[in-house]
PDB file of C-alpha atoms in Angstrom:
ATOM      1  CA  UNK A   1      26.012  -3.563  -8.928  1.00 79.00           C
ATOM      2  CA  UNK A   2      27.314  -3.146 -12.565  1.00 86.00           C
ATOM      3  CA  UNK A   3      26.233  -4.282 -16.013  1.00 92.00           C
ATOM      4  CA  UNK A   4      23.251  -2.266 -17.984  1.00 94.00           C
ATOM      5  CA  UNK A   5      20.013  -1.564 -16.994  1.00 96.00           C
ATOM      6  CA  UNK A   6      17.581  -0.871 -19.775  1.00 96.00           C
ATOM      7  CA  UNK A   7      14.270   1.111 -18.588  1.00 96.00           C
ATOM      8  CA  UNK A   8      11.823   2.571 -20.491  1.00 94.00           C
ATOM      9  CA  UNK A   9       8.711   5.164 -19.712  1.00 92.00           C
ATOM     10  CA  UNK A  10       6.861   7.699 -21.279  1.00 87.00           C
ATOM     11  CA  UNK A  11       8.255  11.036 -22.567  1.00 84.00           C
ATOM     12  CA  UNK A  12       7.241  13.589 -20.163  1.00 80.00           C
ATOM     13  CA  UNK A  13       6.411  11.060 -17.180  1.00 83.00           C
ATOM     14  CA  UNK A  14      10.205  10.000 -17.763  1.00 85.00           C
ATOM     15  CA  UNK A  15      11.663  13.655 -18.318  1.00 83.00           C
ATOM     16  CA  UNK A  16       9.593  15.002 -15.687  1.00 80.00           C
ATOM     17  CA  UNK A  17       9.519  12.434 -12.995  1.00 85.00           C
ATOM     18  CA  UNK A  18      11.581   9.493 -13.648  1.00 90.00           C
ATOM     19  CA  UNK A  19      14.671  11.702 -14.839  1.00 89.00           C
ATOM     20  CA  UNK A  20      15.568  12.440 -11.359  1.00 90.00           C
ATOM     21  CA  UNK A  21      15.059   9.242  -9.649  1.00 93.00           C
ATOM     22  CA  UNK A  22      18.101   7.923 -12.250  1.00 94.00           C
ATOM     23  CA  UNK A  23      20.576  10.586 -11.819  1.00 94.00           C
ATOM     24  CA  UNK A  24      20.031   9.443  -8.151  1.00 94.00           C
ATOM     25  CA  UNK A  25      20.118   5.993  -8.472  1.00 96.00           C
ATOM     26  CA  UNK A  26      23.188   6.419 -11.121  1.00 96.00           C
ATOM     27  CA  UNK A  27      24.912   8.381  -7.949  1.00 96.00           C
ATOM     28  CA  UNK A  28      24.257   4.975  -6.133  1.00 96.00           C
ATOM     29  CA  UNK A  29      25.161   2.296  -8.365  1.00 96.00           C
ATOM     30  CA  UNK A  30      27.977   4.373 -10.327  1.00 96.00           C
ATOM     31  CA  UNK A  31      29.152   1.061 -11.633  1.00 95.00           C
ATOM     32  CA  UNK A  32      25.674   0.256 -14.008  1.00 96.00           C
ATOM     33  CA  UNK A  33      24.971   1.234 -17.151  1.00 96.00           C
ATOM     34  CA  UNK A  34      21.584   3.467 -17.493  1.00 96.00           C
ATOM     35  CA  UNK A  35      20.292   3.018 -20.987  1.00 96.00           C
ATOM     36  CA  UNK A  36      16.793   5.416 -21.104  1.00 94.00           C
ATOM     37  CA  UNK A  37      14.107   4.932 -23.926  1.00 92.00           C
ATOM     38  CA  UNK A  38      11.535   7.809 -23.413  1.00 91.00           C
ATOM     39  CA  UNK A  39       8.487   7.304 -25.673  1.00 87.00           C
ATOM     40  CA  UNK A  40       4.763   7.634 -26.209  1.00 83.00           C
ATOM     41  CA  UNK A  41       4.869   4.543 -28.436  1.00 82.00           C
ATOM     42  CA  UNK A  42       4.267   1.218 -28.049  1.00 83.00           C
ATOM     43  CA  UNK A  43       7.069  -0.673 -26.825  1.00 82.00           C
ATOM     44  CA  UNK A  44       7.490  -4.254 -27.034  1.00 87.00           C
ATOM     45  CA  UNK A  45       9.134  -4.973 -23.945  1.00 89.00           C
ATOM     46  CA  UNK A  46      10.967  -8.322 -25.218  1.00 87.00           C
ATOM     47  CA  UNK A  47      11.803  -7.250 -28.634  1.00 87.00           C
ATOM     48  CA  UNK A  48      13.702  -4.285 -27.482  1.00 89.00           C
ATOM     49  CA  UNK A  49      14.904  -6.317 -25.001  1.00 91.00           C
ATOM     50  CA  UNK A  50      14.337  -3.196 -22.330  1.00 93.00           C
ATOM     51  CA  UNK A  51      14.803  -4.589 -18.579  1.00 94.00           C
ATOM     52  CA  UNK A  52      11.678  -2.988 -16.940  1.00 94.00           C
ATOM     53  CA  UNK A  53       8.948  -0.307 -18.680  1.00 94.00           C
ATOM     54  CA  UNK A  54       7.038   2.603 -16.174  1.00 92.00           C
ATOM     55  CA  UNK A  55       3.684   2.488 -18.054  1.00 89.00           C
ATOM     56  CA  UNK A  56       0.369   3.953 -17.731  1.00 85.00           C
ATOM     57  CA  UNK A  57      -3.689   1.981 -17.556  1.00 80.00           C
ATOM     58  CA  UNK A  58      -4.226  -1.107 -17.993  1.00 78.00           C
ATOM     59  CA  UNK A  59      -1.604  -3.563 -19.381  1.00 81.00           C
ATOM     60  CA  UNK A  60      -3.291  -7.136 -20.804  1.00 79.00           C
ATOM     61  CA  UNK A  61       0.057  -9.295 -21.476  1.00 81.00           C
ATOM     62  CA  UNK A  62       0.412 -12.254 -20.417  1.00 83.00           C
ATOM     63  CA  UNK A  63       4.401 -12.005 -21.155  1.00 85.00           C
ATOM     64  CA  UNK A  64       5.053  -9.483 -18.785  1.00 88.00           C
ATOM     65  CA  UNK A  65       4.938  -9.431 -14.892  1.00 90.00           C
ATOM     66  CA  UNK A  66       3.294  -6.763 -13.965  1.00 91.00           C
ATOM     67  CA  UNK A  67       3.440  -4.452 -10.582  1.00 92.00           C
ATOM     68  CA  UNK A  68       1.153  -2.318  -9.908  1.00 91.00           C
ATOM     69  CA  UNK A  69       3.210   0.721  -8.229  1.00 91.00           C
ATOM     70  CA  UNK A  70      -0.024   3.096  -7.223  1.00 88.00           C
ATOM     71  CA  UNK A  71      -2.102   5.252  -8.983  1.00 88.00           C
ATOM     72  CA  UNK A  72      -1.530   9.343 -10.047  1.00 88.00           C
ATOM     73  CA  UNK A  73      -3.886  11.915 -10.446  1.00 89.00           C
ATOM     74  CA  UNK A  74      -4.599  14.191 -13.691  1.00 90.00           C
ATOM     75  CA  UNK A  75      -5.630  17.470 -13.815  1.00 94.00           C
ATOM     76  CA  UNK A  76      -6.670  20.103 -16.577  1.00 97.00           C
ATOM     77  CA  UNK A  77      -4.295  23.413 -16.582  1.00 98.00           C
ATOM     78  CA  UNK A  78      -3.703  26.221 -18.518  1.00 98.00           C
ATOM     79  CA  UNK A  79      -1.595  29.480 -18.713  1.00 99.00           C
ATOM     80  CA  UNK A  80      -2.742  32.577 -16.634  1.00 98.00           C
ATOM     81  CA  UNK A  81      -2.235  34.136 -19.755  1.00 98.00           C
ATOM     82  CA  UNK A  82      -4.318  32.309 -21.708  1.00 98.00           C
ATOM     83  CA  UNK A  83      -7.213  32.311 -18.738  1.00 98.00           C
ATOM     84  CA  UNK A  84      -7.195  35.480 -18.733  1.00 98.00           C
ATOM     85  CA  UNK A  85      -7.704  35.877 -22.976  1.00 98.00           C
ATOM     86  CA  UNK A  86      -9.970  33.173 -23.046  1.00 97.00           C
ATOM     87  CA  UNK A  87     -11.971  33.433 -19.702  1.00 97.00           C
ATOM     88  CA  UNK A  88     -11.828  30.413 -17.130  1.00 98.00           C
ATOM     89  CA  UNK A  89     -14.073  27.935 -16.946  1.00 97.00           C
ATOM     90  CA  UNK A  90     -17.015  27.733 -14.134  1.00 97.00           C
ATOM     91  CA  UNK A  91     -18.460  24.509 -15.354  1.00 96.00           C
ATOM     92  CA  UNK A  92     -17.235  21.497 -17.330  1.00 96.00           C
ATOM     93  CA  UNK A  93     -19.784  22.553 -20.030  1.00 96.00           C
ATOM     94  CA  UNK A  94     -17.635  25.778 -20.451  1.00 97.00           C
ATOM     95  CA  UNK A  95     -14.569  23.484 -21.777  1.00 96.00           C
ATOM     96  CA  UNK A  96     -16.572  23.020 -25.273  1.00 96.00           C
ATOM     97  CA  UNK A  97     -15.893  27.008 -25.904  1.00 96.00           C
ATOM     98  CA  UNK A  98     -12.272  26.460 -24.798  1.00 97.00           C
ATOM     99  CA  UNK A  99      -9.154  25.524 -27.201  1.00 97.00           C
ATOM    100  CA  UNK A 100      -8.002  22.357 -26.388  1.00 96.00           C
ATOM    101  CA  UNK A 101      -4.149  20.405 -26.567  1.00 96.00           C
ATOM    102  CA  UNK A 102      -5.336  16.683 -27.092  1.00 93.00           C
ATOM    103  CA  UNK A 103      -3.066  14.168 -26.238  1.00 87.00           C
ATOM    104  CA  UNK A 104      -3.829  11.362 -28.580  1.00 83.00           C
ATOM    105  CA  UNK A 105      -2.754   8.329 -26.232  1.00 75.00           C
ATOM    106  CA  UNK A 106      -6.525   9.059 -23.948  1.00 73.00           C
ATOM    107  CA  UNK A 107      -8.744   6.526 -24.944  1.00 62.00           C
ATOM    108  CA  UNK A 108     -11.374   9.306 -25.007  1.00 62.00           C
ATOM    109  CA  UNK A 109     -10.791  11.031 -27.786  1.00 76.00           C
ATOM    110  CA  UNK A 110     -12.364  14.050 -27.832  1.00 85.00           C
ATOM    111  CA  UNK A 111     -14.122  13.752 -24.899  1.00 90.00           C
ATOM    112  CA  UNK A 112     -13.715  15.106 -21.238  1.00 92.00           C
ATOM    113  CA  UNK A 113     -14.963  12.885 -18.611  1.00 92.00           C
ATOM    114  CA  UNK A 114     -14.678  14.456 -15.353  1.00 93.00           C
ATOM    115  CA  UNK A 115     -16.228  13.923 -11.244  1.00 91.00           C
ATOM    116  CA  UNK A 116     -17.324  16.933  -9.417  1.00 92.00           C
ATOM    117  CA  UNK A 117     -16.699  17.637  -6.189  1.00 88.00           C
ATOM    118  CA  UNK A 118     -20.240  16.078  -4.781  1.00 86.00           C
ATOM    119  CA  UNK A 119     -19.649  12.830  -7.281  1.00 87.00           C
ATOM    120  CA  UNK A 120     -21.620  14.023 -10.006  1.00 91.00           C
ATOM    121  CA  UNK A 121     -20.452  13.550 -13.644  1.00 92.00           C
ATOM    122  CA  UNK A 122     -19.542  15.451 -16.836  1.00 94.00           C
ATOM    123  CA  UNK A 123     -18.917  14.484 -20.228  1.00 94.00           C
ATOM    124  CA  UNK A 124     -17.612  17.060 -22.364  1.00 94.00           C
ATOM    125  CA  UNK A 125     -16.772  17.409 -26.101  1.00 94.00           C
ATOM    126  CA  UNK A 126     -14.190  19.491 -26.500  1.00 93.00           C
ATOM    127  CA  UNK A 127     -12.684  21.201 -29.309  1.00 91.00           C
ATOM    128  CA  UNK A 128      -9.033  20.182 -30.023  1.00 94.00           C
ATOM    129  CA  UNK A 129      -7.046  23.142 -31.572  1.00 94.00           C
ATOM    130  CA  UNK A 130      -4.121  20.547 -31.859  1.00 94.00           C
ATOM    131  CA  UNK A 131      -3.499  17.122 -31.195  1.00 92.00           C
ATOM    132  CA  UNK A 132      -0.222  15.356 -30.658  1.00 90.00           C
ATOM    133  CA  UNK A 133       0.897  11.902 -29.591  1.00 87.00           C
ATOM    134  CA  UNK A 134       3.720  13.222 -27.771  1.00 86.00           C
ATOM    135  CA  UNK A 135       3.605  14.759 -24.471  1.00 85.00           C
ATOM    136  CA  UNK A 136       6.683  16.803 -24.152  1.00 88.00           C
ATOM    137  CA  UNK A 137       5.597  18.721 -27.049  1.00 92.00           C
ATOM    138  CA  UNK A 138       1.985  18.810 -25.737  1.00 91.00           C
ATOM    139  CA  UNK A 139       3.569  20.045 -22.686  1.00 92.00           C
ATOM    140  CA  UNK A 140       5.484  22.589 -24.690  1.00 94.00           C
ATOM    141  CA  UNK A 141       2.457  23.941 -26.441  1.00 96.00           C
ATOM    142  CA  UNK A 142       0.238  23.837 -22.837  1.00 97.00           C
ATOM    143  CA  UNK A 143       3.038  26.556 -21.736  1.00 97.00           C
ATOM    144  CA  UNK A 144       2.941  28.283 -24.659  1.00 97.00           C
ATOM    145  CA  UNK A 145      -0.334  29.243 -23.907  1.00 98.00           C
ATOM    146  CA  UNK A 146      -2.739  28.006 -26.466  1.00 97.00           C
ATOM    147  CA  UNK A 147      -5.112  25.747 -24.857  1.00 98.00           C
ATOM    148  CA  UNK A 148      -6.033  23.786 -21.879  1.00 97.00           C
ATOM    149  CA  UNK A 149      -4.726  20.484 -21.500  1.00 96.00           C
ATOM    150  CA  UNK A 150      -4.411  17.177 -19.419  1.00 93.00           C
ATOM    151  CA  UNK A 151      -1.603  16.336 -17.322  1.00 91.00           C
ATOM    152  CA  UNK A 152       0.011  14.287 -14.404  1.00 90.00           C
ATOM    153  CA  UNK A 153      -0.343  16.463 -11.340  1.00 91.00           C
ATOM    154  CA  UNK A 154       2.902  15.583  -9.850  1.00 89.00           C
ATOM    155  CA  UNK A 155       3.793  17.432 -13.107  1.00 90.00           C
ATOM    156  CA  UNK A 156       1.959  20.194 -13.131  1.00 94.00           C
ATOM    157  CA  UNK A 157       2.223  20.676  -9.613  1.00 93.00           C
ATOM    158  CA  UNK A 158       5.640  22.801  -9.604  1.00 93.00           C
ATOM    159  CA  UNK A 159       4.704  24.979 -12.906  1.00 96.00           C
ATOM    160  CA  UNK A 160       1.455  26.002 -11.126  1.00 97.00           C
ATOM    161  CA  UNK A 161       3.446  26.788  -7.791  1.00 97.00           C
ATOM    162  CA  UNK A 162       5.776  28.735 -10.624  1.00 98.00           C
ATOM    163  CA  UNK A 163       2.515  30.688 -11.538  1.00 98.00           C
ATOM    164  CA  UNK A 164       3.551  28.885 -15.138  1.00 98.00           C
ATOM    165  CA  UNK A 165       0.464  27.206 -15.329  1.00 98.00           C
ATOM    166  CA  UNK A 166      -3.075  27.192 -13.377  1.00 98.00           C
ATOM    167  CA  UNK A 167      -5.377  24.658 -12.849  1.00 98.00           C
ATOM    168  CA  UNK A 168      -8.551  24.817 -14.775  1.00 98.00           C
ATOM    169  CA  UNK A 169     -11.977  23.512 -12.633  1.00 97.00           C
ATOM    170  CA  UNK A 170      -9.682  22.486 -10.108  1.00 95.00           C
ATOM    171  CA  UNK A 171     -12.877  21.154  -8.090  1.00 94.00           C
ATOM    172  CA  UNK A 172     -13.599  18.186 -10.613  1.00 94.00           C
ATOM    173  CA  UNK A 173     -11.206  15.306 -11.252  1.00 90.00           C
ATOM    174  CA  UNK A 174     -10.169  13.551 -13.967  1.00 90.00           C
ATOM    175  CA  UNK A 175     -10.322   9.478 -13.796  1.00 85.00           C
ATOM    176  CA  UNK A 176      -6.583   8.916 -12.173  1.00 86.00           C
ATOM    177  CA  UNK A 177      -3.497   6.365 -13.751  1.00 84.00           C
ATOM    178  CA  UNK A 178      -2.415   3.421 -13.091  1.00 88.00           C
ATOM    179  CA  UNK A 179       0.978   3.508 -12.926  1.00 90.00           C
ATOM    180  CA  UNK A 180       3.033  -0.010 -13.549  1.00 92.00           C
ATOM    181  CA  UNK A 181       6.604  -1.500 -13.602  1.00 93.00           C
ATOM    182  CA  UNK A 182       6.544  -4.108 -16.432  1.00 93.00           C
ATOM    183  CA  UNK A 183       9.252  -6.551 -16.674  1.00 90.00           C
ATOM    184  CA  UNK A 184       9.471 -10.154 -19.168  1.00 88.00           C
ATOM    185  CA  UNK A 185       8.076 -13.126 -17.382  1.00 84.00           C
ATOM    186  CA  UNK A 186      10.706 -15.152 -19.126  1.00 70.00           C
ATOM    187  CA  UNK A 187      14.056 -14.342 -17.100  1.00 69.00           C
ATOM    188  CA  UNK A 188      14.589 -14.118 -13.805  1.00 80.00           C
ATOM    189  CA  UNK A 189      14.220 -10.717 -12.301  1.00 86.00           C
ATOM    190  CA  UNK A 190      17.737  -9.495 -11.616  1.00 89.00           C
ATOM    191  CA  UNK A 191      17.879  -7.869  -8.164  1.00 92.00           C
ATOM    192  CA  UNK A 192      19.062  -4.458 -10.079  1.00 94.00           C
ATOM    193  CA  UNK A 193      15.894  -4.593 -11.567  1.00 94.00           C
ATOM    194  CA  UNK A 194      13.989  -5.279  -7.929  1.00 93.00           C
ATOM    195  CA  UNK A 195      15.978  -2.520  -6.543  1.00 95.00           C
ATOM    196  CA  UNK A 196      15.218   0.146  -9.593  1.00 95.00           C
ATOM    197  CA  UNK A 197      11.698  -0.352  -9.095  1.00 94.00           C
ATOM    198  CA  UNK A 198      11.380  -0.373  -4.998  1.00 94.00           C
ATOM    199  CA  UNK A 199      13.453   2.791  -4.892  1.00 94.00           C
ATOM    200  CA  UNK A 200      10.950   4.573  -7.822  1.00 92.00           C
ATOM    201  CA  UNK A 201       8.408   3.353  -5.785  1.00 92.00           C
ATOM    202  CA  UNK A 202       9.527   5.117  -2.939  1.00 92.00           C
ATOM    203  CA  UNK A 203      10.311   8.365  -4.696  1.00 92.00           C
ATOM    204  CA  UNK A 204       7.330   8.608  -5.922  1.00 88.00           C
ATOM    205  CA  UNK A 205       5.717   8.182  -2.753  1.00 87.00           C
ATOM    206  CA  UNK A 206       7.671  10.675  -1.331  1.00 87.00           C
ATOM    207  CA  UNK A 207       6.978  13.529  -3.649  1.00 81.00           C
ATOM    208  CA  UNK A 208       3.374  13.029  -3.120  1.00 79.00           C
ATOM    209  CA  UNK A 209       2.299  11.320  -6.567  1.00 76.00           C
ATOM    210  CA  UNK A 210       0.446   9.239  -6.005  1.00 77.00           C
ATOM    211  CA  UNK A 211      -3.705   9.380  -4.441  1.00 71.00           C
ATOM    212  CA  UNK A 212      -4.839   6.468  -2.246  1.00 67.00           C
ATOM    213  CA  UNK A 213      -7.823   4.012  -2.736  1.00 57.00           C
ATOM    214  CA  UNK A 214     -10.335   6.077  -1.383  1.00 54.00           C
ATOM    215  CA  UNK A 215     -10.165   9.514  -3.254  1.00 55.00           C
ATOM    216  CA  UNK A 216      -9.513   7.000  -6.170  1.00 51.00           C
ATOM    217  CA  UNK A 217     -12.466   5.174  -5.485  1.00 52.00           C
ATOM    218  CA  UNK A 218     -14.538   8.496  -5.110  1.00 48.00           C
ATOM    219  CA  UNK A 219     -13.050  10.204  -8.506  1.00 52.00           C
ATOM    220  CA  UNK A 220     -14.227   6.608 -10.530  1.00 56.00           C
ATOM    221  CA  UNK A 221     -17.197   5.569  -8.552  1.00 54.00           C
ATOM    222  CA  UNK A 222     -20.663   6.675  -9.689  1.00 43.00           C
ATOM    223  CA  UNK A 223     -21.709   9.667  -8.990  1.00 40.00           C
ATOM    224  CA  UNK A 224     -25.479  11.684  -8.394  1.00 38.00           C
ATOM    225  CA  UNK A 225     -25.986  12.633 -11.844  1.00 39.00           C
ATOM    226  CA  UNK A 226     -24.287  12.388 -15.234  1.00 40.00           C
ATOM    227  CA  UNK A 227     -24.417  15.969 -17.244  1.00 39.00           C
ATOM    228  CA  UNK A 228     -23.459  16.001 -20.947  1.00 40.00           C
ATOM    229  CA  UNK A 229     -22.230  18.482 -23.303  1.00 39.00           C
ATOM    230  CA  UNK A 230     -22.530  17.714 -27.135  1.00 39.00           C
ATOM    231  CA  UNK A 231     -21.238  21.292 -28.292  1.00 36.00           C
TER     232      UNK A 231
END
């Protein structure tokens, strides 16, 4: 295959997980063009005339075709370092004392919702020490040390086996992402394009990113009780 393929994803998904995945598919179509938006923004797929978009939750646009690829599971993490200055927390409540890195993309502002480990809930307001609608640098400051934060856990995954990071009330779950390839509904979808997105779809798969239906199903379902924190 040759030509250009334009893709598009967000900043640390694409620098942490999708940055790999095109050096090897580069390696196997040496012949195409690879031309990489990363951003936390908005993009208007047809406007910027991008080939196919990686993007998170739910997508309402009636331009775009839309395939669902699976779904990936967040966590909370934090430094050792910062644990061990701060104190870790027991109990979702305990997240209201805590410095927080608040990525401003979450529909949930300032609030924590999270599923324990016998499906009860928590809603938690936290207290954001900074907030930042870019993830990289989120990312940078979560390593830094100076707060808990949210992330992918196919991201976090190798800084906590690095002892970089640990992950904070690692019995209760975030609500996980919907991850989707978007592509215009107006052209034909060019078989580069098909194969792009089957071979992310399997390298995802293979490192383990993404959570099936029914631990899904259990982390978004209703659980026994609902317990708030207004602090």
């Amino acid at each position: 295959m040759c030509g250009r393929l334009a893709v598009g994803a967000p900043a640390s998904f694409g620098a942490g997980v999708l940055g790999a995945y095109l050096i090897e598919f580069k390696r196997t179509y040496p012949d195409l063009i690879l031309d990489v938006a990363l951003t936390d923004s908005f993009v208007d797929v047809i406007a910027e005339r991008l080939d196919v978009v990686i993007r998170m939750g739910t997508i309402n646009d009636d331009r775009l075709i839309v395939r669902k690829l699976g779904m990936m599971e967040r966590r909370l993490a934090a430094t050792p370092d910062y644990l061990d200055r701060m104190g870790r927390p027991r109990l979702p409540q305990d997240l209201a004392e805590h410095d927080y890195l608040l990525y401003a993309h979450v529909t949930t502002r300032d609030i924590v919702p999270l599923t324990g480990p016998g499906g009860e809930k928590a809603e938690v307001r936290i207290r954001p020490t900074m907030c930042s609608n870019n993830s990289l640098l989120n990312q940078q400051a979560l390593l830094s040390g100076i707060g808990i934060g949210l992330g992918h856990k196919v991201i976090l995954d190798p800084l906590v086996a690095q002892e970089r990071l640990e992950y904070v009330l690692p019995d209760w779950h975030y609500a996980p992402h919907h991850v989707h390839a978007v592509y215009p509904s107006n052209r034909f979808i060019p078989l580069k394009v098909r194969r792009f997105v089957d071979g992310f779809t399997e390298h995802l798969a293979a490192m383990g990113a993404f959570i099936d239906d029914k631990k899904s199903a259990y982390i978004q379902g209703n659980g026994a009780g609902l317990v708030k924190s207004d602090d």
